[in-house]
């Protein structure tokens, strides 16, 4: 009876028909037709969807049957069978039913036949033959291996890997036959168009009950190819005669004979112990690479396997269609079926999930997780839903590591296992804390994505406070400020600082004290309390103090700590100077801060604090003076002393720029330090020019400075004193001669030179005087010529302007009253040489001016002289009356707008 089952073992259908055991089964590519062969001599074709059931009685036991690959679609519905009769019979459907054609006979039983496309392969006692249905000719004969055991005990297994590759497993040997087209140059009319070559031969240590191709992954295929090359080089070829491309391996159903006499042919023995039936071993599924290397082996749990022989097992492969596979578009899954007289075993290639489960079962968690990480992306892309629970395996691995005491490794695993699960994170952190191994997991505790409970972070900070305060400081700096209660941590750190020695001094000495102060400063800053952090930064001498003050506007908080700020800044500058930096040109940061914020930090308060450190006071007052000299007016006398002490070269500039210091006190300070140029300047300011000149001459001996001083004072008596003093000093005479000018008459100086007095450079000085005099005369003459020319040009321009006429209309406005000049019609209009025209009544005292004579009356000899003489006389009268000239120009001269 034929039973149809699905891959889960569920019964689908059964077909009766045979009276003895079934020896072979064949299906077409559609899976709709199934042919069975039985030792009762019957061959039956069953249809899963139709009622058609053709059967053939061959009168002798049938060992094998094969349907035409496209049996369901073919019009001939061909099948081929063979058995103990030794005939290979082709059954083809015609008009009058099936006809039988014997393709081969006379060489013993036909043990197996397989059909693929146009090629039919069969095996008998002599070997394997291949028949081409297109050319209807046999194309090759592959002989049976030499010294092979009996064919009836160890059957031949045939399997078409593809349209051109045939796998042959016979006894303990595997052959791979490749079918290809015959080259045209060797083809003849009687020869087949195809030829066959053996590409690989493998010798195994077991009998072959079945063989099918087994696809390998890319990595396995590559490693197999490398292994094959190495094996071929090491063995000089060995049992591997030719190696096909490493795309697939061979899955072999291996059978180990319990009785070696079956292999040697020594079956007729008189020894009863050898005649007794021996128990067989379990059959194995082995994966053999194309290099002949055994890649894997699994023993099968077959019922009563001790009783079965090699021919009792069958191995076939099944490819699940893509529509039935786990994901759309995939290539489908591959299954293998192992049949025995009592069992049907479904074999599925192990995937990475099976490997992971196997690793977990043996507590090899790390390898399991690595396998999951490597394969999970591939499974996700393939759309597989039954992914392995990596988190659960990770949990078990961490538990295992903690139990083994490997806390460091367990902690490293926590980020992968816990991920975004805050509860799992907190549970493991508490476990580590209970086992006093918190330091192992601290580096892996997340502060963001996810953020844990504030209690967890406070536990970590408390641990650092007790065991590693440097790590506490670093953690406070790096952790986000909102994940824990800053106030609670401040209280804890402050409590520790209060108990620490030397914590009350201005400069902490102990390393623990320094770290605790740094922690408090950072915590107060994070808690937005920079004012409380400032004292700690100052005591710790941190460079960011000034930035902290400016950024948080803490100027009122430092107004009583000016001395501490300046001292701190000076220490920083000294340290930078030792490091080789040039700090002399850089402004003092503390002084700059105090000067820039005098409204928040009063000057008097700072001066009072810096009185004990005069140099710092000098820096402060000097910066203030450069910002605004009036700011230091109350401390001008102090500044004189400070400049004289710390910057004598800058004292003269201060004395010149300031007017707030006491001259006598300043002179006494300069006198104590013998600052002659400053004393000269102060004496000049006090009016004691003679003493000042005497200092220049006696102490400095600088004739140029003496001359410059005399020029500044504009005092003839001072020049007389200078000349008197120079009479006996040739260098001074020479200096005076070289600098004569408007202040010194050269003749006056030359007459005072005594006869016989030797003056070095006198000739050159006199020549210079003469040259300067000639140059001066030449300049004066040139200036006079230029002035005369300019005067002539201006006179001509004035004459032209006064004598030339200009356009005047009746609508021209009067500059004084803005009324047209023509109003009234017979009114008197005055034209000045400055080219201004105004009404007569608009000038000063205009009402006293005479009226213009009527031309008609004048012509009659009444009211004035006729002709030009009368006009000149009238104009003279008007000139006498107008005392201020042009009223427009007069207003402009007084600054009024016209």
CSV table of N, CA, C and O in Angstrom, one decimal, residues 326-394:
chain,number,residue,atom,x,y,z
A,326,UNK,N,9.2,30.0,4.5
A,326,UNK,CA,8.9,30.9,5.6
A,326,UNK,C,8.7,32.3,5.2
A,326,UNK,O,8.0,33.1,5.9
A,327,UNK,N,9.3,32.8,4.1
A,327,UNK,CA,9.2,34.2,3.7
A,327,UNK,C,9.0,34.3,2.2
A,327,UNK,O,9.6,33.5,1.5
A,328,UNK,N,8.2,35.3,1.8
A,328,UNK,CA,8.0,35.4,0.3
A,328,UNK,C,9.3,35.8,-0.3
A,328,UNK,O,10.2,36.5,0.2
A,329,UNK,N,9.5,35.2,-1.5
A,329,UNK,CA,10.7,35.5,-2.3
A,329,UNK,C,11.9,34.7,-1.9
A,329,UNK,O,13.0,34.8,-2.5
A,330,UNK,N,11.8,33.9,-0.8
A,330,UNK,CA,13.0,33.0,-0.5
A,330,UNK,C,13.1,31.8,-1.4
A,330,UNK,O,12.1,31.5,-2.1
A,331,UNK,N,14.2,31.1,-1.3
A,331,UNK,CA,14.4,30.0,-2.1
A,331,UNK,C,13.7,28.7,-1.6
A,331,UNK,O,13.8,27.7,-2.2
A,332,UNK,N,13.1,28.8,-0.5
A,332,UNK,CA,12.5,27.6,0.1
A,332,UNK,C,13.4,26.8,1.0
A,332,UNK,O,14.6,27.0,1.0
A,333,UNK,N,12.8,25.9,1.7
A,333,UNK,CA,13.6,25.1,2.6
A,333,UNK,C,13.9,23.7,1.9
A,333,UNK,O,13.1,23.3,1.1
A,334,UNK,N,14.9,23.1,2.4
A,334,UNK,CA,15.3,21.8,1.9
A,334,UNK,C,15.2,20.7,3.0
A,334,UNK,O,15.7,20.9,4.1
A,335,UNK,N,14.5,19.6,2.6
A,335,UNK,CA,14.3,18.5,3.5
A,335,UNK,C,14.9,17.2,2.9
A,335,UNK,O,15.0,17.1,1.7
A,336,UNK,N,15.2,16.3,3.8
A,336,UNK,CA,15.7,15.0,3.3
A,336,UNK,C,14.8,14.0,4.1
A,336,UNK,O,14.5,14.1,5.2
A,337,UNK,N,14.5,12.9,3.3
A,337,UNK,CA,13.7,11.8,3.9
A,337,UNK,C,14.5,10.5,3.9
A,337,UNK,O,15.1,10.1,2.9
A,338,UNK,N,14.6,9.9,5.1
A,338,UNK,CA,15.3,8.6,5.2
A,338,UNK,C,14.2,7.6,5.5
A,338,UNK,O,13.4,7.7,6.5
A,339,UNK,N,14.1,6.5,4.7
A,339,UNK,CA,13.1,5.5,4.9
A,339,UNK,C,13.8,4.2,5.3
A,339,UNK,O,14.9,3.9,4.8
A,340,UNK,N,13.2,3.5,6.2
A,340,UNK,CA,13.6,2.1,6.6
A,340,UNK,C,12.4,1.3,6.6
A,340,UNK,O,11.3,1.8,6.4
A,341,UNK,N,12.5,0.0,6.8
A,341,UNK,CA,11.3,-0.9,6.8
A,341,UNK,C,10.3,-0.5,7.8
A,341,UNK,O,9.1,-0.8,7.6
A,342,UNK,N,10.7,0.2,8.9
A,342,UNK,CA,9.7,0.6,9.9
A,342,UNK,C,9.6,2.1,10.2
A,342,UNK,O,8.7,2.5,11.0
A,343,UNK,N,10.5,2.9,9.7
A,343,UNK,CA,10.5,4.3,10.0
A,343,UNK,C,10.6,5.1,8.7
A,343,UNK,O,11.1,4.7,7.7
A,344,UNK,N,10.1,6.4,8.9
A,344,UNK,CA,10.2,7.4,7.9
A,344,UNK,C,10.7,8.6,8.7
A,344,UNK,O,10.0,9.2,9.6
A,345,UNK,N,12.0,9.0,8.4
A,345,UNK,CA,12.6,10.1,9.2
A,345,UNK,C,12.7,11.3,8.3
A,345,UNK,O,13.2,11.2,7.1
A,346,UNK,N,12.2,12.5,8.8
A,346,UNK,CA,12.4,13.7,8.1
A,346,UNK,C,13.6,14.4,8.6
A,346,UNK,O,13.7,14.7,9.8
A,347,UNK,N,14.5,14.7,7.7
A,347,UNK,CA,15.8,15.3,8.1
A,347,UNK,C,15.8,16.8,7.5
A,347,UNK,O,15.5,17.0,6.4
A,348,UNK,N,16.1,17.7,8.4
A,348,UNK,CA,16.2,19.1,8.0
A,348,UNK,C,17.6,19.6,8.4
A,348,UNK,O,18.1,19.3,9.5
A,349,UNK,N,18.3,20.3,7.5
A,349,UNK,CA,19.6,20.8,7.8
A,349,UNK,C,19.5,21.7,9.0
A,349,UNK,O,18.6,22.6,9.1
A,350,UNK,N,20.5,21.5,9.9
A,350,UNK,CA,20.5,22.4,11.1
A,350,UNK,C,20.8,23.9,10.7
A,350,UNK,O,21.7,24.1,9.8
A,351,UNK,N,20.1,24.8,11.3
A,351,UNK,CA,20.4,26.2,11.0
A,351,UNK,C,21.1,26.8,12.3
A,351,UNK,O,21.4,26.1,13.2
A,352,UNK,N,21.3,28.1,12.2
A,352,UNK,CA,22.0,28.7,13.3
A,352,UNK,C,21.3,28.7,14.6
A,352,UNK,O,21.9,28.7,15.7
A,353,UNK,N,19.9,28.6,14.6
A,353,UNK,CA,19.2,28.5,15.8
A,353,UNK,C,19.5,27.2,16.5
A,353,UNK,O,19.6,27.1,17.8
A,354,UNK,N,19.6,26.1,15.7
A,354,UNK,CA,20.0,24.8,16.3
A,354,UNK,C,21.3,24.9,17.0
A,354,UNK,O,21.6,24.3,18.0
A,355,UNK,N,22.2,25.6,16.3
A,355,UNK,CA,23.6,25.7,16.8
A,355,UNK,C,23.6,26.5,18.1
A,355,UNK,O,24.3,26.2,19.1
A,356,UNK,N,22.8,27.6,18.1
A,356,UNK,CA,22.7,28.4,19.4
A,356,UNK,C,22.1,27.5,20.5
A,356,UNK,O,22.6,27.6,21.6
A,357,UNK,N,21.1,26.8,20.2
A,357,UNK,CA,20.5,25.9,21.3
A,357,UNK,C,21.5,24.9,21.8
A,357,UNK,O,21.5,24.6,23.0
A,358,UNK,N,22.3,24.4,20.8
A,358,UNK,CA,23.3,23.4,21.2
A,358,UNK,C,24.3,24.0,22.1
A,358,UNK,O,24.8,23.5,23.1
A,359,UNK,N,24.7,25.3,21.8
A,359,UNK,CA,25.7,26.0,22.6
A,359,UNK,C,25.2,26.3,24.0
A,359,UNK,O,25.9,26.2,25.0
A,360,UNK,N,23.9,26.7,24.0
A,360,UNK,CA,23.3,27.1,25.3
A,360,UNK,C,23.2,25.9,26.2
A,360,UNK,O,23.4,25.9,27.4
A,361,UNK,N,22.8,24.7,25.6
A,361,UNK,CA,22.7,23.5,26.4
A,361,UNK,C,24.0,23.1,27.0
A,361,UNK,O,24.0,22.6,28.1
A,362,UNK,N,25.1,23.5,26.4
A,362,UNK,CA,26.4,23.2,27.0
A,362,UNK,C,27.0,24.3,27.7
A,362,UNK,O,28.2,24.4,28.0
A,363,UNK,N,26.2,25.4,28.0
A,363,UNK,CA,26.6,26.5,28.7
A,363,UNK,C,27.8,27.3,28.1
A,363,UNK,O,28.6,27.9,28.7
A,364,UNK,N,27.8,27.3,26.8
A,364,UNK,CA,28.8,28.0,26.0
A,364,UNK,C,28.0,29.3,25.5
A,364,UNK,O,27.8,29.5,24.3
A,365,UNK,N,27.7,30.1,26.5
A,365,UNK,CA,26.8,31.3,26.2
A,365,UNK,C,27.5,32.3,25.4
A,365,UNK,O,26.9,32.9,24.5
A,366,UNK,N,28.8,32.5,25.6
A,366,UNK,CA,29.5,33.6,24.8
A,366,UNK,C,29.4,33.2,23.3
A,366,UNK,O,29.1,34.1,22.5
A,367,UNK,N,29.7,32.0,23.0
A,367,UNK,CA,29.7,31.6,21.6
A,367,UNK,C,28.3,31.7,21.0
A,367,UNK,O,28.1,32.1,19.9
A,368,UNK,N,27.3,31.4,21.9
A,368,UNK,CA,25.9,31.5,21.4
A,368,UNK,C,25.5,32.9,21.1
A,368,UNK,O,24.9,33.2,20.1
A,369,UNK,N,25.9,33.8,22.0
A,369,UNK,CA,25.6,35.2,21.7
A,369,UNK,C,26.3,35.7,20.5
A,369,UNK,O,25.8,36.5,19.7
A,370,UNK,N,27.6,35.3,20.3
A,370,UNK,CA,28.3,35.7,19.1
A,370,UNK,C,27.6,35.2,17.8
A,370,UNK,O,27.5,35.9,16.8
A,371,UNK,N,27.1,34.0,17.9
A,371,UNK,CA,26.4,33.4,16.8
A,371,UNK,C,25.1,34.1,16.5
A,371,UNK,O,24.7,34.4,15.3
A,372,UNK,N,24.4,34.5,17.6
A,372,UNK,CA,23.1,35.3,17.4
A,372,UNK,C,23.4,36.6,16.8
A,372,UNK,O,22.7,37.1,15.9
A,373,UNK,N,24.5,37.3,17.3
A,373,UNK,CA,24.8,38.6,16.7
A,373,UNK,C,25.2,38.5,15.2
A,373,UNK,O,24.8,39.4,14.4
A,374,UNK,N,25.8,37.5,14.9
A,374,UNK,CA,26.3,37.3,13.5
A,374,UNK,C,25.1,37.0,12.6
A,374,UNK,O,25.1,37.4,11.4
A,375,UNK,N,24.2,36.2,13.1
A,375,UNK,CA,23.1,35.7,12.2
A,375,UNK,C,21.8,36.4,12.3
A,375,UNK,O,20.9,36.2,11.5
A,376,UNK,N,21.6,37.2,13.4
A,376,UNK,CA,20.3,37.9,13.6
A,376,UNK,C,20.0,38.8,12.5
A,376,UNK,O,18.8,38.9,12.0
A,377,UNK,N,21.0,39.6,11.9
A,377,UNK,CA,20.7,40.5,10.8
A,377,UNK,C,20.3,39.7,9.6
A,377,UNK,O,19.3,40.2,8.9
A,378,UNK,N,20.9,38.6,9.3
A,378,UNK,CA,20.5,37.8,8.2
A,378,UNK,C,19.1,37.3,8.4
A,378,UNK,O,18.3,37.3,7.4
A,379,UNK,N,18.7,36.8,9.6
A,379,UNK,CA,17.4,36.4,9.8
A,379,UNK,C,16.4,37.5,9.7
A,379,UNK,O,15.3,37.3,9.2
A,380,UNK,N,16.7,38.7,10.1
A,380,UNK,CA,15.8,39.8,10.0
A,380,UNK,C,15.6,40.2,8.5
A,380,UNK,O,14.5,40.4,8.1
A,381,UNK,N,16.6,40.1,7.7
A,381,UNK,CA,16.5,40.4,6.3
A,381,UNK,C,15.6,39.4,5.6
A,381,UNK,O,14.8,39.7,4.8
A,382,UNK,N,15.8,38.1,6.0
A,382,UNK,CA,15.0,37.0,5.4
A,382,UNK,C,13.6,37.0,5.9
A,382,UNK,O,12.8,36.3,5.4
A,383,UNK,N,13.2,37.8,6.9
A,383,UNK,CA,11.9,37.9,7.4
A,383,UNK,C,11.5,36.8,8.3
A,383,UNK,O,10.3,36.5,8.5
A,384,UNK,N,12.5,36.1,8.9
A,384,UNK,CA,12.2,35.0,9.9
A,384,UNK,C,11.7,35.6,11.2
A,384,UNK,O,12.3,36.4,11.8
A,385,UNK,N,10.6,35.0,11.7
A,385,UNK,CA,9.9,35.5,12.9
A,385,UNK,C,10.4,34.8,14.1
A,385,UNK,O,10.3,35.3,15.2
A,386,UNK,N,10.8,33.5,14.0
A,386,UNK,CA,11.1,32.7,15.1
A,386,UNK,C,12.5,33.0,15.5
A,386,UNK,O,13.3,32.0,15.5
A,387,UNK,N,12.9,34.2,15.8
A,387,UNK,CA,14.2,34.5,16.2
A,387,UNK,C,14.5,34.1,17.6
A,387,UNK,O,13.6,33.9,18.4
A,388,UNK,N,15.8,33.8,17.8
A,388,UNK,CA,16.2,33.3,19.2
A,388,UNK,C,16.2,34.5,20.1
A,388,UNK,O,16.5,35.6,19.8
A,389,UNK,N,15.7,34.2,21.4
A,389,UNK,CA,15.7,35.2,22.4
A,389,UNK,C,17.1,35.4,23.0
A,389,UNK,O,17.5,34.8,23.9
A,390,UNK,N,17.8,36.4,22.4
A,390,UNK,CA,19.1,36.7,22.8
A,390,UNK,C,19.2,37.3,24.2
A,390,UNK,O,20.1,37.0,25.0
A,391,UNK,N,18.2,38.0,24.6
A,391,UNK,CA,18.1,38.6,25.9
A,391,UNK,C,18.1,37.5,27.0
A,391,UNK,O,18.8,37.6,28.0
A,392,UNK,N,17.3,36.5,26.8
A,392,UNK,CA,17.1,35.4,27.8
A,392,UNK,C,18.5,34.7,27.9
A,392,UNK,O,18.9,34.3,29.0
A,393,UNK,N,19.1,34.4,26.7
A,393,UNK,CA,20.4,33.7,26.8
A,393,UNK,C,21.4,34.6,27.5
A,393,UNK,O,22.2,34.1,28.3
A,394,UNK,N,21.4,35.9,27.2
A,394,UNK,CA,22.3,36.8,27.9
A,394,UNK,C,22.1,36.9,29.4
A,394,UNK,O,23.0,36.9,30.2
